[in-house]
Short mmCIF file of C-alpha atoms and ligand atoms in Angstrom, two decimals:
data_model
loop_
_atom_site.label_atom_id
_atom_site.label_comp_id
_atom_site.label_asym_id
_atom_site.label_seq_id
_atom_site.Cartn_x
_atom_site.Cartn_y
_atom_site.Cartn_z
CA MET J 1 -8.52 12.77 -50.18
CA ASN J 2 -8.29 14.62 -46.98
CA TYR J 3 -5.18 11.89 -45.34
CA SER J 4 -5.35 13.64 -41.68
CA THR J 5 -9.06 12.81 -41.77
CA SER J 6 -8.63 9.27 -42.64
CA LEU J 7 -5.48 8.77 -40.97
CA PHE J 8 -7.36 10.22 -37.53
CA SER J 9 -10.41 8.10 -38.28
CA THR J 10 -8.65 4.68 -38.58
CA THR J 11 -6.05 5.66 -35.34
CA SER J 12 -8.97 6.65 -33.59
CA LYS J 13 -10.85 3.37 -34.82
CA LEU J 14 -7.57 0.95 -33.60
CA TRP J 15 -7.37 2.71 -30.41
CA LEU J 16 -11.34 2.48 -29.76
CA SER J 17 -11.10 -1.24 -30.13
CA LYS J 18 -8.25 -1.03 -27.82
CA CYS J 19 -10.04 0.64 -25.19
CA ILE J 20 -13.32 -2.14 -26.18
CA GLN J 21 -10.88 -5.57 -25.72
CA SER J 22 -9.45 -4.31 -22.50
CA VAL J 23 -12.37 -3.20 -20.95
CA ARG J 24 -13.56 -6.40 -21.76
CA TRP J 25 -10.77 -8.28 -21.05
CA ASN J 26 -10.28 -6.66 -17.62
CA SER J 27 -13.50 -7.78 -16.06
CA SER J 28 -13.78 -11.42 -17.51
CA ALA J 29 -9.88 -10.95 -15.71
CA LYS J 30 -11.83 -10.03 -12.92
CA SER J 31 -14.43 -12.81 -12.67
CA ARG J 32 -12.18 -15.10 -12.88
CA TRP J 33 -10.26 -14.05 -9.96
CA LEU J 34 -13.44 -13.52 -7.54
CA ASP J 35 -14.06 -17.05 -8.77
CA ARG J 36 -10.69 -18.16 -8.34
CA GLN J 37 -11.03 -16.76 -4.54
CA ARG J 38 -14.16 -18.98 -3.90
CA VAL J 39 -12.33 -22.08 -3.84
CA ASP J 40 -9.41 -21.14 -2.75
CA SER J 41 -8.38 -23.59 0.65
CA PHE J 42 -6.72 -19.96 2.07
CA THR J 43 -9.89 -17.60 1.61
CA ARG J 44 -11.97 -20.20 3.23
CA GLU J 45 -9.12 -20.51 6.59
CA ALA J 46 -9.21 -16.09 6.17
CA LYS J 47 -13.61 -16.44 6.82
CA ILE J 48 -13.42 -18.38 9.64
CA LEU J 49 -10.25 -16.73 11.05
CA GLY J 50 -12.47 -13.29 11.16
CA LEU J 51 -9.60 -11.83 8.43
CA ARG J 52 -10.45 -10.19 5.78
CA SER J 53 -7.99 -11.61 2.46
CA ARG J 54 -5.97 -14.03 2.28
CA ALA J 55 -3.02 -11.59 2.06
CA ALA J 56 -2.78 -12.30 5.82
CA PHE J 57 -0.90 -15.60 5.17
CA LYS J 58 1.59 -14.58 3.70
CA LEU J 59 2.41 -11.25 5.91
CA GLN J 60 2.49 -13.90 8.35
CA GLN J 61 5.19 -16.31 7.04
CA ILE J 62 7.32 -13.31 6.33
CA ASP J 63 6.81 -12.19 9.57
CA ASP J 64 7.80 -15.80 10.84
CA LYS J 65 10.50 -15.70 8.40
CA VAL J 66 12.44 -11.90 9.58
CA GLN J 67 10.28 -11.67 13.06
CA LEU J 68 9.45 -7.75 11.64
CA PHE J 69 7.20 -7.79 14.13
CA ARG J 70 7.62 -7.57 18.16
CA LYS J 71 4.74 -7.30 20.63
CA ASN J 72 4.19 -4.67 23.68
CA ALA J 73 7.61 -2.88 21.63
CA ASN J 74 5.44 0.41 20.87
CA GLN J 75 5.39 -1.04 17.39
CA LYS J 76 5.06 2.00 14.93
CA VAL J 77 3.91 0.49 11.74
CA LEU J 78 2.54 2.00 8.33
CA ASP J 79 1.01 -0.51 6.04
CA LEU J 80 0.85 0.74 2.66
CA GLY J 81 -2.20 0.05 0.08
CA TYR J 82 -4.44 -1.60 3.27
CA ALA J 83 -7.54 -1.89 1.89
CA PRO J 84 -9.28 -4.34 2.94
CA GLY J 85 -6.72 -4.46 5.54
CA ALA J 86 -5.71 -8.10 6.67
CA TRP J 87 -2.15 -7.03 6.78
CA SER J 88 -2.75 -4.97 9.05
CA GLN J 89 -5.46 -7.16 11.47
CA VAL J 90 -1.93 -9.10 11.78
CA ALA J 91 0.54 -6.41 11.73
CA PHE J 92 -2.00 -5.69 14.65
CA ASP J 93 -2.59 -9.03 15.92
CA ARG J 94 1.33 -9.50 16.48
CA THR J 95 2.39 -5.92 17.70
CA GLY J 96 -0.20 -5.16 20.17
CA PRO J 97 -1.26 -3.79 22.25
CA ASN J 98 0.57 -1.58 21.73
CA GLY J 99 1.16 -1.62 18.49
CA VAL J 100 0.14 1.44 16.16
CA ILE J 101 -1.08 0.78 12.61
CA LEU J 102 -1.64 3.21 9.79
CA GLY J 103 -3.23 2.23 7.11
CA VAL J 104 -3.07 4.14 3.81
CA ASP J 105 -5.65 3.44 0.33
CA ILE J 106 -6.46 5.56 -2.38
CA LEU J 107 -9.71 3.20 -1.94
CA PRO J 108 -11.86 4.55 0.80
CA CYS J 109 -12.38 1.27 3.46
CA LEU J 110 -13.35 0.57 6.62
CA PRO J 111 -10.20 -0.13 8.59
CA PRO J 112 -10.24 -3.35 10.93
CA ARG J 113 -10.76 -3.14 14.61
CA GLY J 114 -7.49 -1.02 16.01
CA VAL J 115 -5.88 0.44 13.45
CA ASN J 116 -6.34 4.07 11.67
CA SER J 117 -6.52 4.51 8.67
CA ILE J 118 -6.08 7.68 5.92
CA GLN J 119 -7.10 7.78 2.40
CA ALA J 120 -4.84 8.83 0.27
CA ASN J 121 -2.14 8.51 -2.95
CA ILE J 122 1.52 7.76 -1.19
CA LEU J 123 2.75 9.40 -4.22
CA ALA J 124 1.92 12.70 -2.83
CA LYS J 125 4.07 14.53 -0.79
CA LYS J 126 1.05 15.70 1.32
CA THR J 127 0.34 12.00 2.40
CA HIS J 128 3.51 11.25 3.49
CA GLU J 129 3.11 14.84 5.65
CA LEU J 130 0.11 12.94 6.98
CA ILE J 131 1.84 9.51 7.95
CA ARG J 132 4.43 12.02 9.60
CA LEU J 133 2.38 14.16 11.83
CA PHE J 134 0.28 10.92 12.90
CA PHE J 135 2.92 8.78 14.04
CA SER J 136 4.34 12.31 15.73
CA ARG J 137 3.37 13.60 19.05
CA HIS J 138 0.00 15.13 18.09
CA PHE J 139 -1.79 11.41 17.61
CA GLN J 140 -2.57 12.00 21.53
CA LEU J 141 -4.80 14.39 20.55
CA TYR J 142 -6.97 12.61 18.35
CA GLN J 143 -7.78 9.60 21.40
CA GLU J 144 -7.83 12.47 23.74
CA ASP J 145 -11.20 13.93 21.41
CA GLN J 146 -13.19 11.05 22.05
CA LEU J 147 -13.34 9.43 18.60
CA HIS J 148 -14.23 6.02 17.77
CA LYS J 149 -12.71 3.52 20.25
CA ASP J 150 -11.19 0.97 17.29
CA HIS J 151 -11.31 3.68 14.37
CA GLY J 152 -12.31 7.14 14.51
CA TYR J 153 -12.33 9.08 11.92
CA PHE J 154 -9.75 11.43 11.99
CA GLN J 155 -8.42 12.73 8.65
CA HIS J 156 -10.03 15.60 8.17
CA MET J 157 -8.27 17.26 12.11
CA LEU J 158 -5.13 15.35 10.42
CA GLU J 159 -5.44 17.15 7.51
CA GLU J 160 -6.79 20.57 9.76
CA GLU J 161 -3.29 20.02 11.91
CA LEU J 162 -1.43 19.89 9.10
CA LEU J 163 -2.96 23.24 7.54
CA LEU J 164 -2.59 25.01 10.84
CA LEU J 165 1.37 23.20 11.60
CA LYS J 166 2.12 24.87 8.01
CA GLU J 167 0.69 28.17 8.97
CA ASN J 168 1.94 28.54 11.97
CA ASN J 169 5.48 27.82 10.90
CA ALA J 170 5.57 30.45 7.97
CA LEU J 171 4.17 32.72 10.40
CA ASN J 172 6.94 32.54 13.03
CA ASN J 173 9.10 31.58 10.13
CA SER J 174 10.53 28.46 12.47
CA LYS J 175 9.74 24.72 12.16
CA THR J 176 7.45 22.90 14.40
CA SER J 177 9.60 19.70 15.27
CA VAL J 178 7.81 16.35 14.33
CA ASP J 179 9.82 13.30 14.27
CA SER J 180 10.92 13.14 10.10
CA THR J 181 11.36 8.99 10.30
CA PRO J 182 8.81 8.09 13.21
CA ILE J 183 7.78 4.63 11.83
CA ASP J 184 9.99 1.03 13.01
CA VAL J 185 8.47 -0.91 9.81
CA ILE J 186 7.07 -0.12 6.48
CA ILE J 187 4.51 -2.72 4.39
CA SER J 188 3.43 -2.60 1.11
CA ASP J 189 1.38 -5.11 -0.40
CA MET J 190 0.12 -2.30 -2.94
CA TYR J 191 -1.20 -2.58 -6.56
CA GLU J 192 -3.23 -1.09 -8.95
CA PRO J 193 -7.31 -1.00 -7.50
CA TRP J 194 -9.80 -2.73 -10.47
CA PRO J 195 -11.70 0.46 -12.15
CA GLN J 196 -14.55 1.18 -10.26
CA THR J 197 -17.46 -0.21 -12.93
CA ASP J 198 -19.88 -0.14 -11.09
CA GLY J 199 -21.90 1.26 -7.28
CA PHE J 200 -21.41 4.79 -8.18
CA TRP J 201 -24.49 5.75 -6.26
CA ASN J 202 -22.55 4.80 -2.73
CA ASN J 203 -20.81 7.83 -2.39
CA PHE J 204 -18.89 7.28 0.54
CA THR J 205 -17.81 3.68 -0.14
CA ASN J 206 -17.40 1.01 -1.86
CA SER J 207 -16.26 -2.68 -1.11
CA ALA J 208 -12.71 -2.98 -1.08
CA TYR J 209 -12.60 -6.30 -1.40
CA ASP J 210 -14.02 -6.73 -4.65
CA ARG J 211 -11.73 -3.52 -6.02
CA MET J 212 -8.49 -5.22 -4.54
CA ALA J 213 -6.00 -5.55 -7.13
CA ASN J 214 -4.98 -8.16 -9.16
CA THR J 215 -2.66 -9.10 -12.11
CA SER J 216 -3.98 -8.34 -15.61
CA GLY J 217 -2.58 -11.35 -16.65
CA ILE J 218 -0.12 -9.42 -18.81
CA ALA J 219 3.00 -10.00 -17.39
CA VAL J 220 5.18 -7.01 -18.78
CA LYS J 221 1.87 -4.62 -17.59
CA ASP J 222 1.88 -6.28 -13.89
CA HIS J 223 6.06 -5.79 -13.56
CA SER J 224 6.09 -2.17 -14.09
CA MET J 225 3.31 -0.98 -12.52
CA SER J 226 4.53 -2.82 -9.72
CA MET J 227 7.91 -1.54 -9.90
CA ASP J 228 6.60 2.08 -9.53
CA LEU J 229 4.46 1.42 -6.36
CA CYS J 230 7.32 0.07 -4.93
CA ASP J 231 9.55 2.87 -5.77
CA ALA J 232 7.13 4.85 -4.02
CA ALA J 233 7.08 2.81 -1.19
CA LEU J 234 10.82 2.93 -0.85
CA VAL J 235 10.58 6.34 -1.03
CA ALA J 236 8.76 6.53 1.71
CA ALA J 237 11.08 4.04 3.67
CA ILE J 238 13.67 6.75 2.71
CA ASP J 239 11.86 9.25 4.08
CA LEU J 240 9.41 7.86 6.85
CA LEU J 241 11.69 5.02 8.46
CA LYS J 242 13.86 5.03 11.23
CA PRO J 243 17.38 3.95 10.61
CA GLY J 244 17.32 0.14 12.09
CA GLY J 245 13.98 0.15 10.56
CA SER J 246 12.29 -2.86 7.97
CA PHE J 247 10.17 -3.19 4.92
CA VAL J 248 8.60 -5.40 2.55
CA CYS J 249 6.60 -4.65 -0.71
CA LYS J 250 4.91 -6.91 -3.35
CA LEU J 251 6.56 -7.25 -7.03
CA TYR J 252 5.28 -8.90 -10.08
CA THR J 253 8.47 -10.48 -11.06
CA GLY J 254 10.01 -9.26 -14.69
CA GLU J 255 13.25 -7.77 -16.15
CA GLU J 256 13.64 -5.10 -12.97
CA ASP J 257 13.84 -7.24 -10.29
CA LYS J 258 17.53 -6.86 -10.29
CA LEU J 259 17.50 -2.73 -10.56
CA LEU J 260 14.67 -2.31 -7.30
CA GLU J 261 16.79 -5.01 -5.48
CA ASN J 262 20.20 -2.69 -5.92
CA ARG J 263 18.01 0.16 -4.99
CA LEU J 264 16.37 -1.35 -1.61
CA LYS J 265 20.36 -2.33 -1.06
CA ARG J 266 21.63 0.96 -0.95
CA VAL J 267 18.76 1.69 1.83
CA PHE J 268 19.12 -1.58 3.96
CA LYS J 269 21.67 -4.17 5.38
CA ASP J 270 19.57 -7.27 4.66
CA VAL J 271 17.95 -7.28 1.65
CA GLN J 272 16.14 -10.68 0.62
CA ARG J 273 13.52 -12.04 -1.84
CA PHE J 274 11.06 -14.22 -0.33
CA LYS J 275 7.83 -16.03 -1.44
CA PRO J 276 5.33 -17.34 1.06
CA SER J 277 3.88 -20.95 0.19
CA ALA J 278 0.90 -18.42 0.66
CA CYS J 279 1.32 -17.16 -2.69
CA ARG J 280 -0.13 -19.34 -5.74
CA ASN J 281 2.16 -21.22 -7.67
CA GLU J 282 1.62 -19.92 -10.47
CA SER J 283 1.64 -16.34 -9.25
CA LYS J 284 4.45 -13.87 -10.33
CA GLU J 285 4.59 -12.13 -7.33
CA ILE J 286 7.40 -11.95 -4.96
CA TYR J 287 8.12 -9.62 -1.70
CA PHE J 288 11.25 -7.66 -1.15
CA ILE J 289 12.03 -7.42 2.42
CA GLY J 290 14.54 -4.83 3.40
CA LEU J 291 16.25 -5.20 7.13
CA LYS J 292 17.86 -3.08 8.59
CA LYS J 293 17.57 0.21 7.38
CA LYS J 294 21.12 2.19 6.99
CA LYS J 295 21.94 5.87 8.44
CA GLY J 296 21.85 9.12 6.12
CA VAL J 297 20.24 7.38 2.81
CA ASN J 298 20.42 9.75 0.21
CA LYS J 299 16.96 9.42 -1.99
CA PHE J 300 19.18 10.80 -5.15
CA GLU J 301 22.06 8.54 -4.58
CA VAL J 302 19.90 6.13 -4.96
CA PHE J 303 17.79 6.17 -7.84
CA LEU J 304 20.08 7.63 -10.04
CA SER J 305 22.87 5.63 -9.26
C1 LIG B 401 -3.59 -6.32 -2.94
S1 LIG B 401 -4.49 -5.29 -2.32
C2 LIG B 401 -3.78 -4.99 -0.86
C3 LIG B 401 -4.41 -5.97 0.10
C4 LIG B 401 -3.69 -6.18 1.74
N1 LIG B 401 -2.23 -5.61 1.93
C5 LIG B 401 -4.71 -7.06 2.45
O1 LIG B 401 -3.88 -7.38 3.09
O2 LIG B 401 -6.50 -6.81 2.74
C6 LIG B 401 -3.75 -3.26 -2.99
C7 LIG B 401 -4.09 -1.92 -2.35
O3 LIG B 401 -3.05 -1.24 -3.18
C8 LIG B 401 -3.96 0.27 -3.29
N2 LIG B 401 -3.00 1.61 -3.84
C9 LIG B 401 -2.37 0.95 -4.69
N3 LIG B 401 -1.96 1.99 -5.76
C10 LIG B 401 -1.91 3.00 -4.13
C11 LIG B 401 -1.53 3.87 -4.28
N4 LIG B 401 -1.00 4.81 -5.01
N5 LIG B 401 -1.73 4.57 -2.79
C12 LIG B 401 -2.21 4.00 -2.24
N6 LIG B 401 -2.85 2.68 -2.26
C13 LIG B 401 -2.59 2.73 -3.38
C14 LIG B 401 -5.16 -0.49 -3.87
O4 LIG B 401 -6.22 0.62 -4.01
C15 LIG B 401 -5.86 -1.69 -3.30
O5 LIG B 401 -6.32 -1.54 -1.99
#
């Protein structure tokens, strides 16, 4: 008997059946989530107010508690995992008319009025460079370029600009000054999106709302996945947020809560944990808030100690 073949076939059968179960499970979890959305009062209220999702109320309640946003103060806000865009709408509304909001999401999505966006993965170093460039003096160029007044498509220009900047710096052996920590507020509601199962014919966009993340229902998985994204958001905060700046990130609670809280305490003077009443009672989501970013934070000390 060939043991390796028999072992391989048993393992692959197990793997296959797990995959099938997970696909079935995911699609029923997704339809349960969509059903719940249809009857939820916050969802209905969001629709009436023209907000892109009920998540808007959570950020409003966080802001009511700690005053992240200031009207007319030229605040620069980075919204991580912004699609479909409800948090960006709140940020725009509460910082306007001089606030500058940039949404970043791995999903393609047309940003709401007044909001700028790029489609990118926050785990990539290049995304940090694009964000920095966007918030630097170069942004003025794009306004003059008469792109769409609300949300010009500028990602390709930003990417070209970054390339040029790097080439020039390499050529002149210098570093053009781009503000390294230009942002006042970073908010992150990131969670893994549903896998795309249909709509592949549409190669420009798809419905970010329908793919908007929600939990898998497996607490350990939800927790560890959101821990990774909170860490990624925290790295962005260390790299891009001004000293004194504020930070919010969503976490599905679990055994590593304390670890994240301690990391946050190394970066911010004031760290709070808050569950807005707009969150569903049964949901394991909570929000960590970091206020007054410290000066001279060392990334390695935050994550290694
Ligand atoms: C719950 S939704 C955000 C909802 C949004 N705050 C709103 O108010 O409409 C989470 C988003 O995080 C995005 N996301 C997940 N991982 C990401 C990553 N590595 N980089 C950028 N975006 C990410 C997902 O694509 C998804 O759109």
